[in-house]
Amino acid sequence: MSNDAASSSAGASAKPSRKPKYSKFTQQELPACKPLLTPGWVIAILMLVGAIFIPIGAIALLASNSVVEIVEQYETSCLPANITTKEARIRYIQDDTTEKSCPMTLTVPKKMNNPVYVYYQLDHYYQNHRRYVKSRSDKQLLDGASTSNSDLDSCKPLKQFNNTPIIPCGLIAWSLFNDTYLFSRQNSAPIPVNKRGISWKSDRDHKFGSTVFPSNFPNNLNRNESSSAFIGGAALNVSQPLSEAEDLIVWMRSAALPTFRKLWGKIETDLQAGEIISVNITNVYNTYEFGGKKKLVLSTASWLGGKNNFLGIAYLTVGVLCIFLAIVFFLIHYKTPRPLGDTSYLSWNRKGNVNGLS
Amino acid sequence: MAEIKEDEEDARPPRISRDSSNKEKNSGRCVYINEGDRYPDLYCNNRVSNTKYNLWNFLPKNLWEQFGRFMNKYFLLIAILQLWPLITPVNPASTWGPLLLIFSVSACKEAWDDYNRYKLDKQANERMVWVVKKGVKTRIQAQDIHVGDIVWLREKDEVPCDMILLGSSDPQGVCYIETSTIDGETDLKTRVVPSPCIGLNSELLHKIKGIIECGYPDRDIRRFDANLRLFPPFIDTDYFPITVNNTLLQSCFIRNTEWACGVAVYTGNETKLGMSRGLPSPKLTAVDAMIDKLTGAIFVFQVVVVIILGFAGNAWKSTEADKLWYVHYPKAAPWYEFIVIPLRFELLCSIMIPISIKVSLDLAKSMYAKFIDWDLHMYDEKTDTPAVATNTAISEDLGQIEYILTDKTGTLTENLMVFKKCCIKGSCYGDSTRDAVKDPALLRALNENDPEVLKFLTVMAVCNTVVPSRSPNGSISYKAQSQDEEALVSAASHLRVVLLNKAANCVEVSVLGAVLEFDILDVLEFTSDRKKMSVIVRERQTGELKLLTKGADEAIFSSVHNDQQVRRVAEIVDQYSQMGLRTLCLAWRDIREEEYHDWSRKFKEASSSIVDREWKIAEVCVLMERNLELLGATAIEDKLQDGVAETIESLRDAGINFWMLTGDKQLTAAQIALSCNFVLPEPQGQLLYVQGATQSDVGASLERVLRTMQISSTEHKYQDVAFVIDGLALEFALKYYRQLFAELASLCRTAICCRVTPSQKAQLVHLVKSWEFRTLAIGDGGNDVRMIQEAHVGVGISGREGLQAARAADYSLAKFRFLKRLILVHGRYSYNRSAFLSQYSIYKSLVLCFIQIFFSFVSGISGTSLFNSFSLMAYNVLYTSVPVMASVLDKDIDEKTVLQHPQILKYCQAGRLLNPSTFAGWFGRALFHGAVVFLITMHVYVNEKSEMEEVSLVALSGCIWLQAFVVALETSSFTTIQHIAIGGNLVAFYIFNLVASTVKWGGMYTIMFRICSQRAYWLTMLLIVGAGIGPIAALKFFRFFYRPSLINILQYRERRARVTEANATSSSNAASATSSGSTSSSQRAAQDEESSSVYQPLLLSTKDRTKRQ
C-alpha cells in the first residue's frame, strides 16, 4: 500500500528517469502499409478474379464430364411385383427363407477405363445421426476383447449381448450393409471385382486390429436363435480379423450426409462403350422400413474425383459475377465519377448533433 | 506514582458511567492514555490487514466472486451440462479446459496480488516499535499496539497507527510529518502537541495519564474531532479540543523531528487510512455496456434457436427416427427424453458466446493502457512525469467522451502564482509592465513608512498557514499548502516585510528590519464555505489584539463596516478579475480584550464539540469577523499552461462540450474561459450570466437566459453561447429548477461554474451523467477528487497541489495539453479496436455455430456436432484469437490526421462503430459465411467423399481461410506483426492439424494429410474465399466509393498526401500534369484538389477560429 508512494516521494535526482523507453512498437510507430484501393484497382482485381475463376470452372466441369457413371436404382425394381405395401416389403426383406437375388442389366454408355469403381449408394440413411455416429468403440476395434468395459459404454445400445461384449460393438458395425453384387459380361464371363484395398490403408493398419476377430456378433446368429430385432445388417466372418473386413472398415467411416456412396469394389478391366453388363444383386439390406433408396453405381474417376458438376458451376458463377461486378463498377464509375474525399461529409457534419447516438 | 494511580481509581468509576451514557448519544470511544492493556478486547489490536482472502476462504470466496458475473455463470452452466454424456455433443474437456484456464489465471492473479498485500502487511505488522507499557518502555511488534498505548517514534519512522501527539523533541511542541502516503502531498506538514502537554519531558511522558474522547473511526483524513483531558498531577485543564493538527495518522513519516510520542487512538484497520481503504467499484465503459447488451441479444437468439430446433428435433424423432431401425431407439423413453434434444442444441449453440471474447478484450485493454504509459508524447520532461493509466479497463471510454468537466487552477493554469498587483487604500500598484513588487510608487510609500501599506503587508505576511524554513545559508524558503499564500508571503518578503519564523503560537516578522513578534491566539481556518481565513494575534510589544483576515471579495465585503471603501475596492477587484487575475481582499480590525474573552470561550466550546464541529465553528467565526476595516486587495496571476487554448479548441471541434468548474470569482473565470477558447469572444460568442441571491431571482434569471439562448439558437446570432453561473445560484438551480437547468445545459456547449465547492463539482458531474452523457472530469487538487471519482473517466493532473487527484484518477497526466492526445489518439484507437475486436469475436463463433445449425438439418436434427471437440476448442482459443489480437495495432488513420481533424472523434462519440446496427451487419456476415462454408463443403464433398472427419476438417479450414481474409479486409494498416499474425496463423493452423493427424489413436489420424493431397480441397478453399469475401469486399468498396464515411475520406486524403510526398521526392511536379490526362476522372478530380487538400480543415465549420487574447 505504501511502498510505491514512498518511492515516488523520494528525491527525483536519486532515482532513474521515469521517461518511457522509445521503441517503434511502444510508440505505435511501426512502419505499416496501408492498402487503400482506388476504383481502378478494385475493377482490376474483380476482373482478375473473374479471369482466374472462369477457366478453373471450365476445367472442373470438363473433369467432371469426363467421368463415366452408371447409376442403377434397385430397391423397388428388385422386389417381386406382388409386394407393394410397406409392411409387406419389410416382411419380405426380413424373411431369410425367400430367395432375394435380383438379376439386372446395365449398359455402358461410354468406354470406362479401369479401374471402374463399384459403389453402393444409400439415400435417406442417417449415418450422421447423433445416436448412430457415436455408437462405436475405436479402442475395441483395435484392441479387441482386452478393451475395458467402460470403454465400450459408447457402444450403447449394442454394447453387450447375453452379457458378453459384442465385437465389434455399436450400432454402426451392427448395421453393416450386406447387399452383394455379381457382375458378368453378356457372354456370361464373370467380371471379377477386387474387394481388396477398398478401405483406407491407415484404417486397416492402425485402426482395426489384425488380431481382433468378431465374436458374439448378433448378426452372425441365426434369425431363429434370437429375437429378430437383434439382426441388423451383414454377418461377419469370425475367422477373418477386423483389419481384413474391408466392407466393415469402409462402412464404419460414417458419411456426413444422409445420401452417400461407399466403395464396394473395383473392376480392374476396361468396360467398352455399349457393352451390356448383367448384375446379380442379392437384395437383403433393409431400407424399406424408412423408405431409403439403394443404388448401384459404376463410375470412373477424374483428378477431381467422381462426377460432380458443382465445383465447375460454382466457379463459373463466381467468376461471371466478378466480371459482372467489375463492369457495373466501371459503368458507375465512368458515368458518375465521384472524386474521393469530396465534400459529402458536410451532411454528416450537420447531422452530428450533441446527442449523437443514432 | 502509586498515589496517582489510586487517585485515578477513585476518579474513574463515575467517569466511566458518564462515558457510557455519552456513547449512546454521540461520541465514539474513550481512550485512557497509557492504559492500553486495560481493555484489551474492547478495540482491535494494531494488526493491519489489507488482504481480501485467507488460506481457507480463498477458493470459495474467489469462485463466488468470479461467478458473480453473468457470463461466467453462463459458461459454468454450459460446462456442467456437458458432463451429461447423453446430451454433450463434444468432449466436456473442450469447455472445461478453457474455462478452468481462464478461472485459474484470474484466481492466480488475485492470489498473487493478495499474497503481496499480505507480505506488505506482515512487514508493517512485525515492525518493531517502542511502546510504553505500564510505565516501562518496551520494544514490541507494531501489531501488538493497543488503543491507549504510548508510542515513541524517531525521525524517519513510519507512524504505525493513528495517534494523538503528546510530546516531541521540539520545545514548542512542533512535529513535522510527511503525509504523501495518505494524500500524496510531499510538502512537510506541522503537527503540534496539544498545549496542556507542551513542555512535558520524556520521564513525565512515561507516566502521563488522561482521557481522550473521540468519535467512532471514520475515513475523513482532514477531520479529527476529539477532546483531551489529563488527570492530575498533570495540569488538569478543562477538556482540550484536539484537531487534526494534533494527530499523527497511520503511515505518515516523522521528519525533521528527533522524536515524537503519542497515544494510540485508532489501531489496525480502524485507522483513518484503514477505513478509507477498499477498492472503488469498477467502472463499466460504454463499450462494455454495449457488448453486454449484444451478448444478451445473442443469448436470446440462442434460446430461440434452441427452442425451435429442440421442437423440430423432437418432432422429427417421433415421426422419422423411430423408423430408422439402425438408430435403435428404445421403445420406452425415460421421462426426460423430451428435453434431451433441446439441451443438446443448447450445448451445440453455446459457442455463440465465446469465452475468448472476455479474454481478448481484457488483453487488448491492458495493451491500450500500456500504450498510454509508454507514450513519449505524453511524457513531461520538466517534471519527469509520464502519463499513467491507473485504470486499465476504460480506455474505450476516452474515445466516447462528450463532456469534459475541468477544474481551473492547476489544471488549466500552471498553479504558479505570481503577485502582480495590489490596491492599498484606494491606490493601485503594479501595471501591465511591472509587478506590484517593483512598482516605484509602492516602494516609495514603503520608504515613507506609510502605515496603511505596512498594515497591508503585515496581513499578507501573518495571516496564512505558510511555514518558513531556514536553510543553512540563512535564506528563508516558504512551504505552503496553498500557492496563493506562498505568493503573498514571498511578495511581502520582497517588500521587506519578512516572515522569519513560525513556532506553534508565535510568529516573528521583520518589518523593514525591525523584528515584530506576534502571539497567535486563534486561527479561524479557511473553509470553502466561509471563503476566508483569519488569525487573531497579540502583538508582543504593545499587547494589542488584532484580527487579520483575508478572503474572497464578497466574503470580506459583507463584513466590512465602511461601505464607501468597499465600492472603490470592488471596482478595482472587478478590473483585476477582468484581466484574469485571482483576487483576495485583506482586512483587519482591533479587538478589545473583553470582547475577545467572551468570544474565546464560545470558540473553545465550538472547537471541542464532537458533532458538527465545522458548522459550529463557522457560526462563532461570524461573530468575530465583522466590522472589519478593509485594507485593500491583492491580485495574483496564475499563468495558463502551454497549449491549453489549442487543446480546448481541438477538443471542442471534436464535439466535446466543456464545463469549467472553478472556485474563482465570476469575472476571473469568464476571462480565463475566453483566453482558453471555451467560448468565442464577442460578437460571435456570448456569455450569459445566471445570477441571483434568492430562489426566485435565480429562477427568473434562468428563464431569461434560456429565452435568450433559444432566440439566439434559432436566429444563429451567435455561434457560441455559454452560460456562467456561480455557486449560490447553482445551488438554487439544482434544487428548484433542475428541469430548466437541464434544458439550458443542453443548449450550451460550454458552461462556466464559479465559486463552486468540491461537492458541487461532484454534483454537476453526476448531473451531466444523469443525462446519459459520457463525462470526463479533470482536476489536480484534493478538491477535485470527488468529481474525478464520480465521472466516467477521471483524469488527474499530477501538479503542485500534490498527487491526491492523480491517485484517485483513472489516468494521470503531467499537463493539460496531453489530454488532447489521450482522447483523440488513445481514446479513439482504443474504441475503434475494441469495437472491431468484440464484434469480430462474436462473429467468428457465430460462423461456426451457424454451420453446426445447418448441419443439424442434414443429420436428422439430432444434435450431431460436425466438428470434433479438439477443433471446437482450438477454433476460439488458437486458430482465430491471434490474428484478431494483432488488431490492437491497427490504425485506421494516422495520429497526425486525427489531431488535424478532431471532428472525426464524433464518430466514436456517437458509437458508430459498435451499435446494434453494425452488429447486425456482423451477424448477417456470420450467417452468410456460415452458409457459404456449409453449402460449398457439402456440395463438393458428396457421395463417396462424404466422410465425417474429412468434411468436418474441410469446413473448418474453410472458416479459417475466411477468418484470415476477413481480418485482413478489416485491417487498415498492416505492420509486420499483423502480416505475421494473419499469415502465420494460417500456416500454424495447417501445422497444428498435420501434427494432430499423425496421432494414431486420434479421430483425426491421417485426415489432414488426405485432404491436403486432394486437389478438390484446395479448389474448395479458393471457392469459399472467393464466394465468401467477394460480395463483402464489393459491398465495402461500393460504400467506400459512393457513400464514404468521414474516415474513408480522411484515409484517401492521407493516401494522396503520401503519393504527393513520394512524387515530390522522386520526380518533378510536371509528372502530375502529364498523367492527369490519362487517369480516371476521380484521380483527376483528386489532383485538382491536391494543392489544398491535406491541410485544409476538413469540416468546413465556418467558424473563423482566430487566435484571441
Short mmCIF file of N, CA and C in Angstrom, two decimals, chain B residues 785-877:
data_model
loop_
_atom_site.label_atom_id
_atom_site.label_comp_id
_atom_site.label_asym_id
_atom_site.label_seq_id
_atom_site.Cartn_x
_atom_site.Cartn_y
_atom_site.Cartn_z
N VAL B 785 -11.11 15.54 -6.16
CA VAL B 785 -11.13 14.08 -6.06
C VAL B 785 -12.53 13.53 -6.22
N ARG B 786 -13.47 14.20 -5.58
CA ARG B 786 -14.83 13.66 -5.62
C ARG B 786 -15.39 13.69 -7.04
N MET B 787 -15.09 14.77 -7.74
CA MET B 787 -15.60 14.87 -9.10
C MET B 787 -14.91 13.86 -10.00
N ILE B 788 -13.62 13.64 -9.76
CA ILE B 788 -12.87 12.68 -10.57
C ILE B 788 -13.41 11.27 -10.37
N GLN B 789 -13.74 10.97 -9.13
CA GLN B 789 -14.25 9.62 -8.88
C GLN B 789 -15.66 9.45 -9.39
N GLU B 790 -16.38 10.54 -9.46
CA GLU B 790 -17.78 10.46 -9.89
C GLU B 790 -17.89 10.26 -11.40
N ALA B 791 -16.96 10.87 -12.15
CA ALA B 791 -17.09 10.87 -13.60
C ALA B 791 -16.81 9.50 -14.19
N HIS B 792 -17.26 9.31 -15.44
CA HIS B 792 -16.98 8.05 -16.12
C HIS B 792 -15.47 7.84 -16.23
N VAL B 793 -14.79 8.92 -16.61
CA VAL B 793 -13.35 8.85 -16.70
C VAL B 793 -12.79 10.00 -15.86
N GLY B 794 -11.91 9.68 -14.95
CA GLY B 794 -11.31 10.71 -14.13
C GLY B 794 -9.86 10.89 -14.52
N VAL B 795 -9.47 12.12 -14.77
CA VAL B 795 -8.09 12.37 -15.13
C VAL B 795 -7.50 13.30 -14.09
N GLY B 796 -6.36 12.96 -13.60
CA GLY B 796 -5.71 13.80 -12.61
C GLY B 796 -4.46 14.42 -13.18
N ILE B 797 -4.25 15.68 -12.87
CA ILE B 797 -3.00 16.31 -13.27
C ILE B 797 -2.06 16.19 -12.08
N SER B 798 -0.92 15.59 -12.31
CA SER B 798 0.00 15.46 -11.18
C SER B 798 0.77 16.76 -11.06
N GLY B 799 0.20 17.68 -10.35
CA GLY B 799 0.76 19.03 -10.33
C GLY B 799 1.27 19.42 -8.97
N ARG B 800 1.19 20.71 -8.71
CA ARG B 800 1.76 21.23 -7.50
C ARG B 800 0.90 20.98 -6.29
N GLU B 801 -0.37 20.74 -6.47
CA GLU B 801 -1.23 20.53 -5.31
C GLU B 801 -1.14 19.09 -4.84
N GLY B 802 -0.08 18.42 -5.19
CA GLY B 802 0.09 17.06 -4.70
C GLY B 802 -0.50 16.05 -5.66
N LEU B 803 -0.41 14.83 -5.24
CA LEU B 803 -0.78 13.74 -6.14
C LEU B 803 -2.16 13.20 -5.82
N GLN B 804 -2.86 13.89 -4.93
CA GLN B 804 -4.11 13.32 -4.47
C GLN B 804 -5.07 13.05 -5.61
N ALA B 805 -5.20 14.01 -6.50
CA ALA B 805 -6.12 13.84 -7.62
C ALA B 805 -5.60 12.77 -8.56
N ALA B 806 -4.31 12.81 -8.81
CA ALA B 806 -3.73 11.84 -9.73
C ALA B 806 -3.91 10.42 -9.22
N ARG B 807 -3.90 10.28 -7.90
CA ARG B 807 -4.06 8.97 -7.33
C ARG B 807 -5.47 8.45 -7.43
N ALA B 808 -6.42 9.35 -7.27
CA ALA B 808 -7.82 8.93 -7.32
C ALA B 808 -8.28 8.72 -8.76
N ALA B 809 -7.46 9.24 -9.69
CA ALA B 809 -7.93 9.28 -11.07
C ALA B 809 -7.66 7.97 -11.80
N ASP B 810 -8.33 7.83 -12.95
CA ASP B 810 -8.10 6.66 -13.79
C ASP B 810 -6.85 6.87 -14.64
N TYR B 811 -6.62 8.11 -14.99
CA TYR B 811 -5.42 8.44 -15.77
C TYR B 811 -4.77 9.63 -15.11
N SER B 812 -3.46 9.62 -15.06
CA SER B 812 -2.83 10.84 -14.57
C SER B 812 -1.88 11.37 -15.62
N LEU B 813 -1.96 12.66 -15.81
CA LEU B 813 -1.15 13.33 -16.83
C LEU B 813 -0.31 14.40 -16.14
N ALA B 814 0.76 14.79 -16.82
CA ALA B 814 1.58 15.85 -16.26
C ALA B 814 1.03 17.22 -16.62
N LYS B 815 0.45 17.31 -17.81
CA LYS B 815 -0.02 18.61 -18.28
C LYS B 815 -1.38 18.46 -18.94
N PHE B 816 -2.13 19.55 -18.91
CA PHE B 816 -3.46 19.52 -19.50
C PHE B 816 -3.41 19.22 -20.99
N ARG B 817 -2.38 19.73 -21.68
CA ARG B 817 -2.37 19.60 -23.13
C ARG B 817 -2.28 18.15 -23.59
N PHE B 818 -1.82 17.26 -22.72
CA PHE B 818 -1.76 15.85 -23.11
C PHE B 818 -3.14 15.22 -23.24
N LEU B 819 -4.11 15.93 -22.70
CA LEU B 819 -5.48 15.41 -22.77
C LEU B 819 -5.91 15.22 -24.22
N LYS B 820 -5.45 16.13 -25.07
CA LYS B 820 -5.81 16.06 -26.48
C LYS B 820 -5.37 14.73 -27.08
N ARG B 821 -4.15 14.39 -26.82
CA ARG B 821 -3.63 13.14 -27.36
C ARG B 821 -4.29 11.93 -26.68
N LEU B 822 -4.52 12.06 -25.40
CA LEU B 822 -5.13 10.96 -24.67
C LEU B 822 -6.50 10.62 -25.26
N ILE B 823 -7.25 11.68 -25.56
CA ILE B 823 -8.62 11.44 -26.07
C ILE B 823 -8.59 11.12 -27.55
N LEU B 824 -7.97 12.00 -28.32
CA LEU B 824 -8.07 11.87 -29.77
C LEU B 824 -7.30 10.66 -30.29
N VAL B 825 -6.15 10.42 -29.75
CA VAL B 825 -5.35 9.32 -30.26
C VAL B 825 -5.66 8.03 -29.51
N HIS B 826 -5.40 8.02 -28.21
CA HIS B 826 -5.55 6.76 -27.48
C HIS B 826 -7.02 6.37 -27.33
N GLY B 827 -7.83 7.34 -26.96
CA GLY B 827 -9.24 7.02 -26.77
C GLY B 827 -9.87 6.52 -28.04
N ARG B 828 -9.57 7.22 -29.13
CA ARG B 828 -10.21 6.88 -30.39
C ARG B 828 -9.74 5.51 -30.87
N TYR B 829 -8.43 5.30 -30.86
CA TYR B 829 -7.92 4.00 -31.30
C TYR B 829 -8.50 2.88 -30.43
N SER B 830 -8.51 3.11 -29.14
CA SER B 830 -8.99 2.06 -28.24
C SER B 830 -10.43 1.71 -28.57
N TYR B 831 -11.23 2.75 -28.79
CA TYR B 831 -12.64 2.50 -29.11
C TYR B 831 -12.74 1.71 -30.41
N ASN B 832 -12.04 2.17 -31.43
CA ASN B 832 -12.12 1.50 -32.72
C ASN B 832 -11.69 0.05 -32.61
N ARG B 833 -10.61 -0.16 -31.91
CA ARG B 833 -10.07 -1.50 -31.83
C ARG B 833 -11.00 -2.42 -31.03
N SER B 834 -11.51 -1.91 -29.92
CA SER B 834 -12.41 -2.75 -29.13
C SER B 834 -13.69 -3.02 -29.89
N ALA B 835 -14.16 -2.03 -30.62
CA ALA B 835 -15.39 -2.22 -31.39
C ALA B 835 -15.19 -3.37 -32.37
N PHE B 836 -14.07 -3.37 -33.04
CA PHE B 836 -13.81 -4.44 -34.00
C PHE B 836 -13.62 -5.77 -33.28
N LEU B 837 -12.80 -5.73 -32.26
CA LEU B 837 -12.43 -6.96 -31.56
C LEU B 837 -13.67 -7.67 -31.00
N SER B 838 -14.54 -6.91 -30.38
CA SER B 838 -15.67 -7.57 -29.73
C SER B 838 -16.63 -8.13 -30.77
N GLN B 839 -16.91 -7.34 -31.79
CA GLN B 839 -17.88 -7.82 -32.78
C GLN B 839 -17.31 -8.98 -33.57
N TYR B 840 -16.03 -8.87 -33.87
CA TYR B 840 -15.41 -9.95 -34.61
C TYR B 840 -15.42 -11.24 -33.79
N SER B 841 -15.15 -11.11 -32.48
CA SER B 841 -15.11 -12.32 -31.64
C SER B 841 -16.44 -13.05 -31.66
N ILE B 842 -17.51 -12.29 -31.62
CA ILE B 842 -18.81 -12.94 -31.66
C ILE B 842 -19.07 -13.49 -33.05
N TYR B 843 -18.69 -12.71 -34.05
CA TYR B 843 -18.91 -13.13 -35.44
C TYR B 843 -18.27 -14.48 -35.73
N LYS B 844 -17.01 -14.62 -35.32
CA LYS B 844 -16.30 -15.84 -35.70
C LYS B 844 -16.92 -17.07 -35.02
N SER B 845 -17.42 -16.88 -33.80
CA SER B 845 -18.07 -18.02 -33.16
C SER B 845 -19.41 -18.31 -33.82
N LEU B 846 -20.07 -17.22 -34.23
CA LEU B 846 -21.37 -17.41 -34.87
C LEU B 846 -21.22 -18.21 -36.17
N VAL B 847 -20.14 -17.94 -36.91
CA VAL B 847 -19.94 -18.65 -38.17
C VAL B 847 -19.95 -20.15 -37.91
N LEU B 848 -19.15 -20.54 -36.93
CA LEU B 848 -19.05 -21.97 -36.62
C LEU B 848 -20.40 -22.51 -36.15
N CYS B 849 -21.07 -21.67 -35.37
CA CYS B 849 -22.34 -22.09 -34.80
C CYS B 849 -23.39 -22.27 -35.89
N PHE B 850 -23.40 -21.36 -36.85
CA PHE B 850 -24.36 -21.48 -37.94
C PHE B 850 -24.10 -22.76 -38.74
N ILE B 851 -22.84 -23.09 -38.94
CA ILE B 851 -22.53 -24.32 -39.67
C ILE B 851 -23.08 -25.52 -38.91
N GLN B 852 -22.93 -25.48 -37.60
CA GLN B 852 -23.47 -26.58 -36.80
C GLN B 852 -24.99 -26.66 -36.94
N ILE B 853 -25.60 -25.48 -36.93
CA ILE B 853 -27.06 -25.48 -37.05
C ILE B 853 -27.49 -26.02 -38.41
N PHE B 854 -26.82 -25.55 -39.46
CA PHE B 854 -27.16 -26.04 -40.80
C PHE B 854 -26.96 -27.56 -40.87
N PHE B 855 -25.88 -27.99 -40.25
CA PHE B 855 -25.57 -29.42 -40.32
C PHE B 855 -26.65 -30.24 -39.62
N SER B 856 -27.25 -29.65 -38.58
CA SER B 856 -28.26 -30.42 -37.86
C SER B 856 -29.45 -30.72 -38.78
N PHE B 857 -29.65 -29.91 -39.80
CA PHE B 857 -30.77 -30.18 -40.70
C PHE B 857 -30.52 -31.37 -41.60
N VAL B 858 -29.26 -31.72 -41.83
CA VAL B 858 -28.98 -32.91 -42.64
C VAL B 858 -28.62 -34.09 -41.77
N SER B 859 -28.64 -33.91 -40.47
CA SER B 859 -28.31 -35.05 -39.61
C SER B 859 -29.50 -35.42 -38.74
N GLY B 860 -30.68 -35.21 -39.29
CA GLY B 860 -31.88 -35.66 -38.58
C GLY B 860 -32.17 -34.84 -37.34
N ILE B 861 -31.74 -33.57 -37.33
CA ILE B 861 -31.98 -32.68 -36.19
C ILE B 861 -31.72 -33.40 -34.88
N SER B 862 -30.65 -34.15 -34.88
CA SER B 862 -30.38 -34.96 -33.70
C SER B 862 -29.31 -34.33 -32.82
N GLY B 863 -28.75 -33.22 -33.27
CA GLY B 863 -27.76 -32.54 -32.44
C GLY B 863 -26.36 -33.10 -32.61
N THR B 864 -26.07 -33.64 -33.76
CA THR B 864 -24.70 -34.10 -34.01
C THR B 864 -23.81 -32.88 -34.23
N SER B 865 -22.61 -32.96 -33.68
CA SER B 865 -21.68 -31.88 -33.93
C SER B 865 -20.83 -32.25 -35.14
N LEU B 866 -20.77 -31.34 -36.10
CA LEU B 866 -19.95 -31.62 -37.27
C LEU B 866 -18.48 -31.63 -36.87
N PHE B 867 -18.14 -30.72 -35.96
CA PHE B 867 -16.73 -30.57 -35.60
C PHE B 867 -16.41 -31.41 -34.37
N ASN B 868 -15.19 -31.88 -34.32
CA ASN B 868 -14.82 -32.64 -33.14
C ASN B 868 -14.40 -31.72 -32.00
N SER B 869 -14.26 -32.28 -30.83
CA SER B 869 -14.02 -31.47 -29.63
C SER B 869 -12.77 -30.63 -29.76
N PHE B 870 -11.74 -31.27 -30.31
CA PHE B 870 -10.46 -30.58 -30.40
C PHE B 870 -10.59 -29.34 -31.28
N SER B 871 -11.24 -29.50 -32.43
CA SER B 871 -11.39 -28.36 -33.33
C SER B 871 -12.21 -27.25 -32.68
N LEU B 872 -13.29 -27.65 -32.01
CA LEU B 872 -14.15 -26.64 -31.41
C LEU B 872 -13.39 -25.82 -30.38
N MET B 873 -12.58 -26.52 -29.58
CA MET B 873 -11.84 -25.82 -28.55
C MET B 873 -10.76 -24.94 -29.18
N ALA B 874 -10.04 -25.54 -30.14
CA ALA B 874 -8.91 -24.82 -30.71
C ALA B 874 -9.36 -23.65 -31.59
N TYR B 875 -10.55 -23.74 -32.12
CA TYR B 875 -11.01 -22.68 -33.03
C TYR B 875 -10.98 -21.32 -32.35
N ASN B 876 -11.60 -21.26 -31.17
CA ASN B 876 -11.64 -19.98 -30.47
C ASN B 876 -10.33 -19.65 -29.79
N VAL B 877 -9.70 -20.68 -29.25
CA VAL B 877 -8.53 -20.40 -28.41
C VAL B 877 -7.28 -20.20 -29.26
#
